[in-house]
Amino acid sequence: MTLTVTRSDAPSGTDPVDRAADLVHSLHARPERRVNASFMGLIPFLVFIALFLGVPVFGIVLAAFRVADVNDPGNYVPSLANFVASFRGASWDAMQNSLQISVIAALTGGIIGLALAQAILTTRSKKLTAVVTVLTSVLANSGGVPLAFSFIAAVGNAGIMTGLLSLTELGFTLYSSGGLILMYQYFLIPTMVMVVLPTLAGLRLEWKEAAASVGATSWHFWKKVGLPIATPAILGGFILLFGASFATHASAAALIGGGGVPLITLRIDSGLAGGNLAGQENVAMALGVNMIIVALLVLLVYMPLQKRSLKWFK
């Protein structure tokens, strides 16, 4: 006689189907626990971002939409008047001048930095590349009042290089748009080198040898292979340089003060400090919101370009 045990008669957990179901459930449950643990580790960072970035930005936006009530000067009403004022008169001139200086400075630093990065790689010296990598990371984050004073001592009206090169006779003055563009190169060129050096170094020797094997010259290689691959990194570097120039304040303020060259960062500083722009604090906040929008646009353009430049070197 044959004894047949049905699934319902089997002891719990001994049936292969039940064990397989339990295994599948456990496999699906483990990643969920890992994700939750990872999220818990991000909580301190998210709290930090909320307190030191989210709250100030919210305060700036809130103040930008506040306008004193005409009927009751002690109260404020929501309005777009501050933003309208930010696109008129001296505020708009400062915005346009900042955009123009940033574009020229970024183009200059981008071209010089790209040529310098390629020249460094041409030497094929690992020690030189390592030294340049360290120096660029330091110089790219340099600025502020010490940088302005260094340029004043070097190429100011009484600077050492001004007398040696007779820059005054040539019509050059540091306290101008051209002087700002020159000073910005101190940190823009290293930034461009730091951005494009890994991409240029990642152009594989096999690609160049394959191009040479079919009779392609160095110019044809760069036209058909090198530049198309490096273009996203180059454009991303230019966008990054533009953002750095546009947001510079301490160096420009120490160099030209509150006058001479209108810049949006100096305009915001003057509005918040009072003086001739007393009562324009909320207009300055509106200018700050405009700068935040420009910064977000820079990030939205830079991040896809960076991601695209990295896909060739995985």
Coordinates of C-alpha atoms in Angstrom, one line a residue:
M1 CA 0.0 0.0 0.0
T2 CA 1.3 3.4 -0.9
L3 CA 0.9 6.3 1.6
T4 CA 0.3 9.6 -0.1
V5 CA 0.9 12.8 1.9
T6 CA -0.9 15.8 0.5
R7 CA 0.4 19.4 0.8
S8 CA -2.1 20.2 3.6
D9 CA -0.9 17.2 5.6
A10 CA 2.8 18.1 5.3
P11 CA 4.5 19.8 8.3
S12 CA 4.7 23.6 8.1
G13 CA 7.9 24.8 6.3
T14 CA 8.8 21.4 4.9
D15 CA 7.0 21.8 1.6
P16 CA 9.4 22.9 -1.3
V17 CA 6.9 25.4 -2.6
D18 CA 6.6 27.0 0.8
R19 CA 10.3 27.1 1.2
A20 CA 10.7 28.7 -2.2
A21 CA 8.1 31.3 -1.4
D22 CA 9.8 32.1 1.9
L23 CA 13.1 32.5 0.1
V24 CA 11.7 34.8 -2.5
H25 CA 10.1 36.9 0.2
S26 CA 13.3 37.1 2.2
L27 CA 15.3 38.2 -0.9
H28 CA 12.8 41.0 -1.6
A29 CA 12.8 42.1 2.0
R30 CA 16.5 42.5 2.5
P31 CA 17.1 45.3 -0.1
E32 CA 14.2 47.2 1.5
R33 CA 15.9 47.1 4.9
R34 CA 19.2 48.2 3.3
V35 CA 17.5 51.1 1.6
N36 CA 15.9 52.2 4.8
A37 CA 19.3 52.0 6.6
S38 CA 20.9 54.1 3.9
F39 CA 18.1 56.7 4.2
M40 CA 18.6 56.9 7.9
G41 CA 22.2 57.7 7.3
L42 CA 21.3 60.6 5.1
I43 CA 19.1 62.3 7.7
P44 CA 21.9 64.4 9.4
F45 CA 22.9 65.6 5.9
L46 CA 19.4 66.5 4.9
V47 CA 18.8 68.3 8.2
F48 CA 22.1 70.3 7.6
I49 CA 21.0 71.2 4.1
A50 CA 17.5 72.2 5.3
L51 CA 18.9 74.5 8.1
F52 CA 21.8 76.1 6.3
L53 CA 20.5 76.2 2.7
G54 CA 16.8 75.7 2.7
V55 CA 15.9 78.1 5.4
P56 CA 18.1 81.0 4.1
V57 CA 16.8 80.5 0.5
F58 CA 13.2 80.5 1.8
G59 CA 13.8 83.7 3.7
I60 CA 15.3 85.4 0.6
V61 CA 12.4 84.4 -1.6
L62 CA 9.9 85.5 1.1
A63 CA 11.6 88.9 1.5
A64 CA 11.8 89.4 -2.3
F65 CA 8.0 89.3 -2.6
R66 CA 7.4 91.7 0.3
V67 CA 6.6 95.4 -0.4
A68 CA 5.7 98.1 2.1
D69 CA 2.0 98.9 2.1
V70 CA 1.4 102.4 0.8
N71 CA -1.5 102.9 3.1
D72 CA 0.2 101.4 6.1
P73 CA 4.0 101.7 5.9
G74 CA 4.5 99.4 8.9
N75 CA 2.9 96.5 7.1
Y76 CA 4.1 94.5 4.1
V77 CA 2.0 93.1 1.2
P78 CA 3.0 90.5 -1.4
S79 CA 4.0 92.0 -4.7
L80 CA 6.2 91.6 -7.8
A81 CA 7.4 95.2 -7.5
N82 CA 10.8 94.2 -6.2
F83 CA 11.4 91.9 -9.2
V84 CA 10.2 94.6 -11.6
A85 CA 12.7 97.0 -10.0
S86 CA 15.5 94.4 -10.3
F87 CA 15.1 94.6 -14.1
R88 CA 15.3 98.4 -14.3
G89 CA 17.9 101.1 -14.0
A90 CA 21.1 100.5 -12.2
S91 CA 20.1 97.0 -11.0
W92 CA 19.6 95.8 -14.6
D93 CA 22.9 97.5 -15.7
A94 CA 24.6 95.5 -13.0
M95 CA 23.0 92.2 -14.1
Q96 CA 24.0 92.8 -17.7
N97 CA 27.5 93.8 -16.8
S98 CA 28.0 90.7 -14.6
L99 CA 26.7 88.4 -17.4
Q100 CA 29.0 90.1 -20.0
I101 CA 32.1 89.9 -17.7
S102 CA 31.3 86.3 -16.8
V103 CA 31.0 85.2 -20.4
I104 CA 34.3 86.8 -21.5
A105 CA 36.2 85.6 -18.4
A106 CA 34.8 82.0 -18.8
L107 CA 35.8 82.0 -22.5
T108 CA 39.3 83.3 -21.8
G109 CA 39.9 80.9 -18.9
G110 CA 38.3 78.0 -20.8
I111 CA 40.5 78.4 -23.9
I112 CA 43.7 78.9 -21.9
G113 CA 42.9 76.1 -19.5
L114 CA 42.1 73.7 -22.3
A115 CA 45.4 74.4 -24.1
L116 CA 47.3 74.1 -20.9
A117 CA 45.8 70.8 -20.0
Q118 CA 46.6 69.4 -23.4
A119 CA 50.2 70.7 -23.1
I120 CA 50.6 69.0 -19.8
L121 CA 49.4 65.7 -21.2
T122 CA 51.7 66.0 -24.2
T123 CA 54.7 65.8 -21.8
R124 CA 53.6 62.3 -20.7
S125 CA 55.1 63.1 -17.3
K126 CA 53.2 61.4 -14.5
K127 CA 54.9 63.5 -11.8
L128 CA 54.0 66.8 -13.6
T129 CA 50.4 65.6 -14.0
A130 CA 50.2 64.7 -10.3
V131 CA 51.7 68.1 -9.3
V132 CA 49.3 70.0 -11.6
T133 CA 46.4 68.1 -10.2
V134 CA 47.2 69.2 -6.6
L135 CA 48.0 72.8 -7.6
T136 CA 44.8 73.2 -9.6
S137 CA 42.6 71.9 -6.8
V138 CA 44.2 74.5 -4.5
L139 CA 44.2 77.5 -6.9
A140 CA 40.7 76.8 -8.1
N141 CA 39.4 77.5 -4.6
S142 CA 41.6 80.6 -4.0
G143 CA 40.1 84.1 -4.0
G144 CA 38.8 86.8 -1.7
V145 CA 40.6 89.8 -0.3
P146 CA 44.1 88.2 -0.4
L147 CA 43.8 87.6 -4.2
A148 CA 42.7 91.2 -4.8
F149 CA 45.6 92.6 -2.8
S150 CA 48.0 90.4 -4.6
F151 CA 46.9 91.7 -8.0
I152 CA 46.9 95.3 -6.7
A153 CA 50.5 94.8 -5.6
A154 CA 51.4 93.2 -8.9
V155 CA 49.5 95.1 -11.6
G156 CA 47.8 98.0 -9.8
N157 CA 48.5 101.6 -10.5
A158 CA 51.7 101.4 -8.4
G159 CA 52.3 97.7 -9.0
I160 CA 55.6 96.0 -9.7
M161 CA 54.6 94.6 -13.1
T162 CA 52.8 97.9 -14.1
G163 CA 56.1 99.7 -14.0
L164 CA 58.2 97.0 -15.6
L165 CA 55.8 96.5 -18.5
S166 CA 54.6 100.1 -18.8
L167 CA 51.0 99.0 -18.5
T168 CA 49.8 102.5 -17.7
E169 CA 51.1 103.9 -21.0
L170 CA 49.3 101.1 -22.8
G171 CA 46.0 102.2 -21.2
F172 CA 45.6 99.2 -18.9
T173 CA 44.0 99.7 -15.5
L174 CA 43.3 97.0 -13.0
Y175 CA 40.2 98.8 -11.7
S176 CA 38.0 98.1 -14.7
S177 CA 36.1 95.2 -16.4
G178 CA 39.4 94.1 -18.0
G179 CA 41.1 94.1 -14.6
L180 CA 38.3 91.9 -13.2
I181 CA 38.6 89.5 -16.1
L182 CA 42.4 89.3 -15.6
M183 CA 42.0 88.7 -11.8
Y184 CA 39.4 86.0 -12.4
Q185 CA 41.8 84.0 -14.5
Y186 CA 43.8 83.2 -11.3
F187 CA 41.1 80.7 -10.3
L188 CA 39.3 80.1 -13.6
I189 CA 42.2 78.6 -15.5
P190 CA 43.1 76.1 -12.8
T191 CA 39.4 75.2 -12.6
M192 CA 39.3 74.5 -16.3
V193 CA 42.4 72.4 -16.2
M194 CA 41.0 70.4 -13.3
V195 CA 37.7 69.7 -15.2
V196 CA 39.1 68.7 -18.6
L197 CA 42.4 67.0 -17.6
P198 CA 40.8 63.7 -16.7
T199 CA 38.7 63.7 -19.9
L200 CA 41.7 64.4 -22.1
A201 CA 43.8 61.9 -20.3
G202 CA 41.0 59.3 -20.8
L203 CA 41.3 59.5 -24.6
R204 CA 42.7 56.0 -25.1
L205 CA 45.9 55.4 -27.0
E206 CA 44.2 52.6 -28.9
W207 CA 41.8 55.1 -30.4
K208 CA 44.7 57.2 -31.7
E209 CA 46.5 54.1 -33.0
A210 CA 43.4 52.9 -34.8
A211 CA 42.9 56.2 -36.4
A212 CA 46.6 56.3 -37.5
S213 CA 46.4 52.8 -38.9
V214 CA 43.7 53.9 -41.4
G215 CA 45.7 57.0 -42.5
A216 CA 44.1 59.6 -40.3
T217 CA 46.2 62.5 -39.3
S218 CA 46.3 64.0 -35.8
W219 CA 43.9 66.8 -37.0
H220 CA 41.4 64.2 -38.3
F221 CA 41.6 62.3 -35.0
W222 CA 40.7 65.3 -33.0
K223 CA 38.0 66.4 -35.4
K224 CA 36.2 63.1 -35.7
V225 CA 37.0 61.4 -32.4
G226 CA 38.8 63.5 -29.8
L227 CA 36.7 66.7 -29.8
P228 CA 33.3 65.0 -30.1
I229 CA 34.1 62.9 -26.9
A230 CA 35.7 65.9 -25.1
T231 CA 33.1 68.4 -26.1
P232 CA 30.7 67.7 -23.2
A233 CA 33.5 68.1 -20.6
I234 CA 34.7 71.3 -22.4
L235 CA 31.2 72.8 -22.4
G236 CA 30.7 71.7 -18.8
G237 CA 33.9 73.4 -17.8
F238 CA 32.8 76.7 -19.5
I239 CA 29.5 76.6 -17.7
L240 CA 31.3 76.0 -14.4
L241 CA 33.7 78.9 -15.1
F242 CA 30.7 81.2 -16.0
G243 CA 29.0 80.3 -12.7
A244 CA 32.2 81.0 -10.7
S245 CA 32.7 84.4 -12.3
F246 CA 29.1 85.4 -11.9
A247 CA 29.0 84.6 -8.2
T248 CA 32.4 86.2 -7.3
H249 CA 31.9 88.9 -4.7
A250 CA 34.8 89.3 -2.2
S251 CA 37.6 89.6 -4.7
A252 CA 35.6 92.1 -6.8
A253 CA 34.5 94.1 -3.8
A254 CA 38.1 94.4 -2.5
L255 CA 39.4 95.4 -5.9
I256 CA 36.9 98.0 -7.1
G257 CA 34.8 98.7 -4.0
G258 CA 31.2 99.7 -4.5
G259 CA 31.8 101.8 -7.7
G260 CA 33.6 101.8 -11.0
V261 CA 32.2 98.5 -12.4
P262 CA 28.6 97.7 -11.7
L263 CA 28.2 94.0 -10.6
I264 CA 25.1 92.3 -9.3
T265 CA 26.9 90.9 -6.3
L266 CA 28.1 94.5 -5.4
R267 CA 24.6 95.8 -6.0
I268 CA 23.1 93.3 -3.6
D269 CA 25.8 94.2 -1.0
S270 CA 25.0 97.9 -1.3
G271 CA 21.3 97.2 -1.0
L272 CA 21.7 95.2 2.2
A273 CA 24.2 97.6 3.7
G274 CA 22.0 100.7 3.2
G275 CA 23.7 104.0 2.5
N276 CA 22.7 105.4 -0.9
L277 CA 20.4 102.4 -1.4
A278 CA 18.6 102.6 2.0
G279 CA 15.1 101.1 1.8
Q280 CA 16.1 98.8 -1.2
E281 CA 16.8 95.7 0.9
N282 CA 13.9 93.7 -0.6
V283 CA 15.0 94.7 -4.1
A284 CA 18.4 93.3 -3.2
M285 CA 16.7 90.1 -2.1
A286 CA 15.0 90.0 -5.5
L287 CA 18.4 90.3 -7.2
G288 CA 19.5 87.4 -5.0
V289 CA 16.6 85.3 -6.2
N290 CA 17.7 86.2 -9.8
M291 CA 21.2 84.9 -9.0
I292 CA 19.8 81.7 -7.5
I293 CA 17.8 81.1 -10.7
V294 CA 21.0 81.6 -12.8
A295 CA 22.9 79.2 -10.5
L296 CA 20.2 76.6 -10.9
L297 CA 20.3 77.0 -14.7
V298 CA 24.0 76.5 -14.6
L299 CA 23.6 73.3 -12.6
L300 CA 20.9 72.0 -14.9
V301 CA 23.2 72.5 -17.9
Y302 CA 26.4 71.3 -16.2
M303 CA 25.2 68.0 -14.7
P304 CA 24.0 66.3 -18.0
L305 CA 27.2 67.4 -19.7
Q306 CA 29.3 65.9 -17.0
K307 CA 27.3 62.7 -17.1
R308 CA 27.7 62.5 -20.8
S309 CA 31.4 63.1 -20.7
L310 CA 31.9 60.3 -18.2
K311 CA 30.1 57.6 -20.2
W312 CA 33.1 57.0 -22.5
F313 CA 35.5 56.3 -19.7
K314 CA 33.6 53.7 -17.6

